[in-house]
Coordinates of C-alpha atoms and ligand atoms in Angstrom, one line a residue:
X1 CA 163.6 209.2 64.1
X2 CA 165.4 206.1 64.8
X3 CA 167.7 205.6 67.6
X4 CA 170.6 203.7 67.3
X5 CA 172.1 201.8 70.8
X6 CA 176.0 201.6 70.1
X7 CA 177.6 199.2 72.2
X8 CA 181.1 199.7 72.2
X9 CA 183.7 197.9 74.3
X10 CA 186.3 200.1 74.9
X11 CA 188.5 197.5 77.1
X12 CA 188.0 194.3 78.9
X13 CA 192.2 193.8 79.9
X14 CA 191.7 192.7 83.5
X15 CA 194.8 192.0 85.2
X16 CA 194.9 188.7 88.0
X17 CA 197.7 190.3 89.5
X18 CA 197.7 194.2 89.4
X19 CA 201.2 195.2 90.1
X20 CA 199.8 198.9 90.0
X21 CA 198.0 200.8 92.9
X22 CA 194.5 200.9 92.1
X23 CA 192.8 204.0 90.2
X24 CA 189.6 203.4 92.2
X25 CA 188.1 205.6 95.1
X26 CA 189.4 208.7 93.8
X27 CA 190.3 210.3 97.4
X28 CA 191.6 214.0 96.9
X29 CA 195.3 213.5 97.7
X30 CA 195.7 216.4 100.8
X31 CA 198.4 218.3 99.2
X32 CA 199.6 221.4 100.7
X33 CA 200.8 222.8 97.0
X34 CA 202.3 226.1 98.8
X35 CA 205.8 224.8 98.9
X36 CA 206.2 224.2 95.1
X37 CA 206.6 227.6 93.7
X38 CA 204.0 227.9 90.7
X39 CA 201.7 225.4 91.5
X40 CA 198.4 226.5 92.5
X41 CA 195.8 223.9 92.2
X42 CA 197.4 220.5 93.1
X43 CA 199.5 217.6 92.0
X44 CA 196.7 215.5 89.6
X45 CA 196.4 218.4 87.1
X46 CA 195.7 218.0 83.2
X47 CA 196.5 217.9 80.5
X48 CA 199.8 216.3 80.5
X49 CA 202.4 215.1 78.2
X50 CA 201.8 211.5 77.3
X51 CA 205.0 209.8 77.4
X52 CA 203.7 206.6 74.9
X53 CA 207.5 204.4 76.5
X54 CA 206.6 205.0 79.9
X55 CA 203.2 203.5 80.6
X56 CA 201.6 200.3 82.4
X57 CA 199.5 198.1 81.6
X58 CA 195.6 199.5 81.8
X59 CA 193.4 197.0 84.2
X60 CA 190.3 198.9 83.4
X61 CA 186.9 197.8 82.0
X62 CA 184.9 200.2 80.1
X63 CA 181.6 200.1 78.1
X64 CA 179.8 202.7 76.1
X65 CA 176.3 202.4 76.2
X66 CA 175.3 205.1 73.8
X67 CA 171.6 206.7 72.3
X68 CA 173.2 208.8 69.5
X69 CA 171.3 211.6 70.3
X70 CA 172.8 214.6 70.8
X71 CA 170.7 217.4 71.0
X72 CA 172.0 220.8 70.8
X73 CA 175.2 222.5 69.9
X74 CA 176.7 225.6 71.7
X75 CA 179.4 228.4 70.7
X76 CA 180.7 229.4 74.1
X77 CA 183.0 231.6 73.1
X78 CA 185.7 229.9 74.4
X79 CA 184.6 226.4 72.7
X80 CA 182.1 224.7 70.4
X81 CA 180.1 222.4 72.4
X82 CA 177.7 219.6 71.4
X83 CA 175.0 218.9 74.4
X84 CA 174.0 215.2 75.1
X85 CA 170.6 213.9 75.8
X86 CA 170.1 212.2 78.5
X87 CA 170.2 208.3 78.4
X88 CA 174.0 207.6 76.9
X89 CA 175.8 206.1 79.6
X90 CA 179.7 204.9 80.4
X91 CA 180.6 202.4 82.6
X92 CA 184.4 202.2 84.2
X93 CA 184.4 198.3 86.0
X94 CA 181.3 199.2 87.8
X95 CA 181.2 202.8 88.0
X96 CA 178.3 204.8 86.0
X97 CA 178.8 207.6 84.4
X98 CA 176.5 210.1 82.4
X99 CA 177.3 211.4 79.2
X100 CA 177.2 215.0 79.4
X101 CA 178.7 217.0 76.8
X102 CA 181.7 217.0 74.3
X103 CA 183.7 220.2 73.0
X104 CA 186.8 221.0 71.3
X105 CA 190.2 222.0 71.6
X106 CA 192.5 224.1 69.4
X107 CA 195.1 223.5 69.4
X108 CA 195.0 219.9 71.0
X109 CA 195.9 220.1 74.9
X110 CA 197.5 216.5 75.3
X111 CA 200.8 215.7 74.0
X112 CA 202.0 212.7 72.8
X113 CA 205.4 212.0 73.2
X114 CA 205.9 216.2 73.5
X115 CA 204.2 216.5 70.0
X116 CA 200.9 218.5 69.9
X117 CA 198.0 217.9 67.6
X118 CA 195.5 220.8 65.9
X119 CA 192.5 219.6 67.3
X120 CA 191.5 217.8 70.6
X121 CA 188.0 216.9 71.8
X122 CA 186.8 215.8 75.0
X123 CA 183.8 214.2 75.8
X124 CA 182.9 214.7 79.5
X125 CA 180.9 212.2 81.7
X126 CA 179.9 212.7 85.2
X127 CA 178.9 210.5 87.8
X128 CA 175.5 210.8 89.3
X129 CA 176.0 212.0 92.8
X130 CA 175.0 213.8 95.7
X131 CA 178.3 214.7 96.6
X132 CA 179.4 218.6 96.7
X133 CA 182.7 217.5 94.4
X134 CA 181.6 215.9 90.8
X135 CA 183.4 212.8 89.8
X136 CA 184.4 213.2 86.0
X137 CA 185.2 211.0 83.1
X138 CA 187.0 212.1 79.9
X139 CA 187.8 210.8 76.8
X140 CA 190.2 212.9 75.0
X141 CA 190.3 212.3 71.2
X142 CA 193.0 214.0 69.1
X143 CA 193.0 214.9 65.6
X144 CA 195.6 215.5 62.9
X145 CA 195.3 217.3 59.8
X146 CA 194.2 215.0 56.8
X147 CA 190.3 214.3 55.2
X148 CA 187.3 216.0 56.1
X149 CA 185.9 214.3 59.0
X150 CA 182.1 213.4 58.7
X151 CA 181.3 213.9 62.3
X152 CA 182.7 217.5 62.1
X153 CA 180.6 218.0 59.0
X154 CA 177.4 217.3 60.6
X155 CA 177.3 220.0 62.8
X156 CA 180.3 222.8 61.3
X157 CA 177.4 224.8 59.7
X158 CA 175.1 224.4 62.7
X159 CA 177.5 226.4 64.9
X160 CA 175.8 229.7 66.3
X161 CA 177.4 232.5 65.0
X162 CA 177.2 234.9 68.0
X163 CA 179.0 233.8 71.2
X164 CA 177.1 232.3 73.8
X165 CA 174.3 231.5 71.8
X166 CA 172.6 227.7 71.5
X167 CA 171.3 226.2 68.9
X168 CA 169.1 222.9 69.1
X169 CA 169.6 219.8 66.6
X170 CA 168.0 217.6 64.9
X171 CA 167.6 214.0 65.9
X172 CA 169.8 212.1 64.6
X173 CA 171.6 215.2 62.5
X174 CA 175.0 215.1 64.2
X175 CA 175.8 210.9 64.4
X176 CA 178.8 209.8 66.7
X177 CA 178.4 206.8 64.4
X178 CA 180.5 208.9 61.8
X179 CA 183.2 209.2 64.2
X180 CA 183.5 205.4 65.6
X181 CA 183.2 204.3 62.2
X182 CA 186.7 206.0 61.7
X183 CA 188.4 204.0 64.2
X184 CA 190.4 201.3 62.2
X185 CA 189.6 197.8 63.8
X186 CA 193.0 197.1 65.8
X187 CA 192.6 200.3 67.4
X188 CA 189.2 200.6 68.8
X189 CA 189.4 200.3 72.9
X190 CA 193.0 201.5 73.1
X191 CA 193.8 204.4 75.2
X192 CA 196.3 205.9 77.6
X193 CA 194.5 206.5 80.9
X194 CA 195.7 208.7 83.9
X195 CA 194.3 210.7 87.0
X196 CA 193.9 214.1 86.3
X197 CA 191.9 217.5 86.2
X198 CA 189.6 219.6 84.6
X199 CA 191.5 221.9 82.1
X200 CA 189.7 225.2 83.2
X201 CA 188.3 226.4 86.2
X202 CA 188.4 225.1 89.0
X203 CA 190.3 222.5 87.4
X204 CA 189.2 220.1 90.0
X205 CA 190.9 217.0 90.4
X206 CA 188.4 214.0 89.9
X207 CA 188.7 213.5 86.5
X208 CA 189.7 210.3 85.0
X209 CA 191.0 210.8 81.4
X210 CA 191.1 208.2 78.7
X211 CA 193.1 209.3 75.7
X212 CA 192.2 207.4 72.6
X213 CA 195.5 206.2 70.9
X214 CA 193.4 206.7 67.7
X215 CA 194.8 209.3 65.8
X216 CA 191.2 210.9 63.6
X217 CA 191.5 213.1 60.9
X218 CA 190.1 216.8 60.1
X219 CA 190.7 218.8 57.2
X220 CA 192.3 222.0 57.6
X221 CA 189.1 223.9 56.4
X222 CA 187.4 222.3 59.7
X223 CA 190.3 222.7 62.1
X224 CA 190.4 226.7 60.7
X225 CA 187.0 226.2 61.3
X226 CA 186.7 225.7 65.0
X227 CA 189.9 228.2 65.6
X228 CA 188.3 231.0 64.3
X229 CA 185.0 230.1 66.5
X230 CA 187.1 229.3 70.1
X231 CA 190.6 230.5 69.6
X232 CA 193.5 228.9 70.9
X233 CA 192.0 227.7 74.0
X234 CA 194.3 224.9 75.1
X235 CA 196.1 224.6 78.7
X236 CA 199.5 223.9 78.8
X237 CA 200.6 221.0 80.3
X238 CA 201.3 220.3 83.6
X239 CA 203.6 218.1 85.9
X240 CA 202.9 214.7 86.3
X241 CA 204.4 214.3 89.6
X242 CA 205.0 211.0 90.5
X243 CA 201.1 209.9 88.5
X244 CA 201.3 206.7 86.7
X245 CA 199.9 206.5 83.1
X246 CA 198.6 203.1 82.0
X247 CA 197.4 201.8 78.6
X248 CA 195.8 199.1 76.4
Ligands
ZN301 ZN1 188.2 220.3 77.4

């Protein structure tokens, strides 16, 4: 089966004068999170309500490098998840990352400008590393209600039926191809970026999110779809406490 190499650039702003502090290093902040009442796991949490008026400029770099090969898909229970093999990488300026997984979201757990979508999915990358704490890399993509989606329609009928079940694929049956060929021109590479978390346990807070600003489509029958399999599974949002958001 063929193998298709996508490479996508997702961003090349870079800034000669950054007027932002940088996003790089990732140090956990030392927080001490007992003296704000409610807040349990730290000040960098996701998701978070995207305020689109209130952003900077983005001075990140990132390239796709991507074997459209995804190899098995997964009903968890709580999500639908679609397993990567290995060899698709992500590169943030001149960080690597490993493409590990994507699942979904019902409703969507980003907000834009307070307003919620139907469907979110997030495609998780790590960084290879020795180090006890992983270092994550999220793209969130949000969906509205509107045409069938191809992407979605290569694997709906794949899903396991029983919980916690896997289910391998076909090379080359479920094609991220069908989703970037979605993205209207002016809008591939643009993306609200923030520090943030994982948005279930132990919601650890190394994750660096990239929200597409591409709004895809689903049809309701899909959406329904996924709900029935994962139930409303999204986080709430949480505080942004003094966290910048930038974009391009
Ligand atoms: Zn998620």
């Amino acid at each position: 089966m063929r193998q298709y190499l996508l490479i996508i650039i997702l961003g090349c702003i870079i800034l000669q004068h950054c007027t932002t502090t940088s996003n790089e290093g990732f140090t956990q902040p030392k927080t001490d999170t007992t003296l704000v009442p409610g807040l349990q796991h730290g000040f960098e949490q996701s998701p978070i309500n995207i305020i689109t008026t209130a952003t900077e400029e983005g001075h990140h770099t990132i390239y796709l490098y991507f074997q459209d090969s995804i190899k098995a898909i997964e009903n968890k229970g709580h999500t639908v998840q679609l397993d990567f093999k290995e060899g698709s990488t992500l590169i943030q300026d001149d960080t690597t990352f490993e493409f590990k997984q994507c699942h979904f979201h019902t409703p969507s757990e980003h907000l834009l400008d307070g307003k919620g979508f139907p469907l979110e999915m997030h495609i998780v990358n790590i960084m290879p590393s020795t180090d006890s704490i992983p270092q994550y890399l999220v793209i969130g993509i949000l969906f509205k209600e509107g045409k069938r989606n191809a992407f979605i329609d290569d694997f709906l009928q794949a899903i396991p039926k029983q919980a916690h079940q896997t289910k391998d694929l076909a090379p080359g049956q479920v094609s991220f191809q069908d989703l970037v060929d979605s993205i209207p021109h002016e809008l591939k590479g643009k993306f609200y970026h923030y520090r943030g978390s994982l948005t279930t346990p132990p919601y650890t807070e190394t994750v660096r999110w990239y929200v597409a600003k591409h709004i895809f489509e689903a049809s309701k029958e899909q959406i329904e779809a996924l709900h029935a399999i994962e139930g409303s599974n999204a986080r709430q949002v949480q505080g942004l406490y003094g966290r910048k958001i930038d974009e391009k």
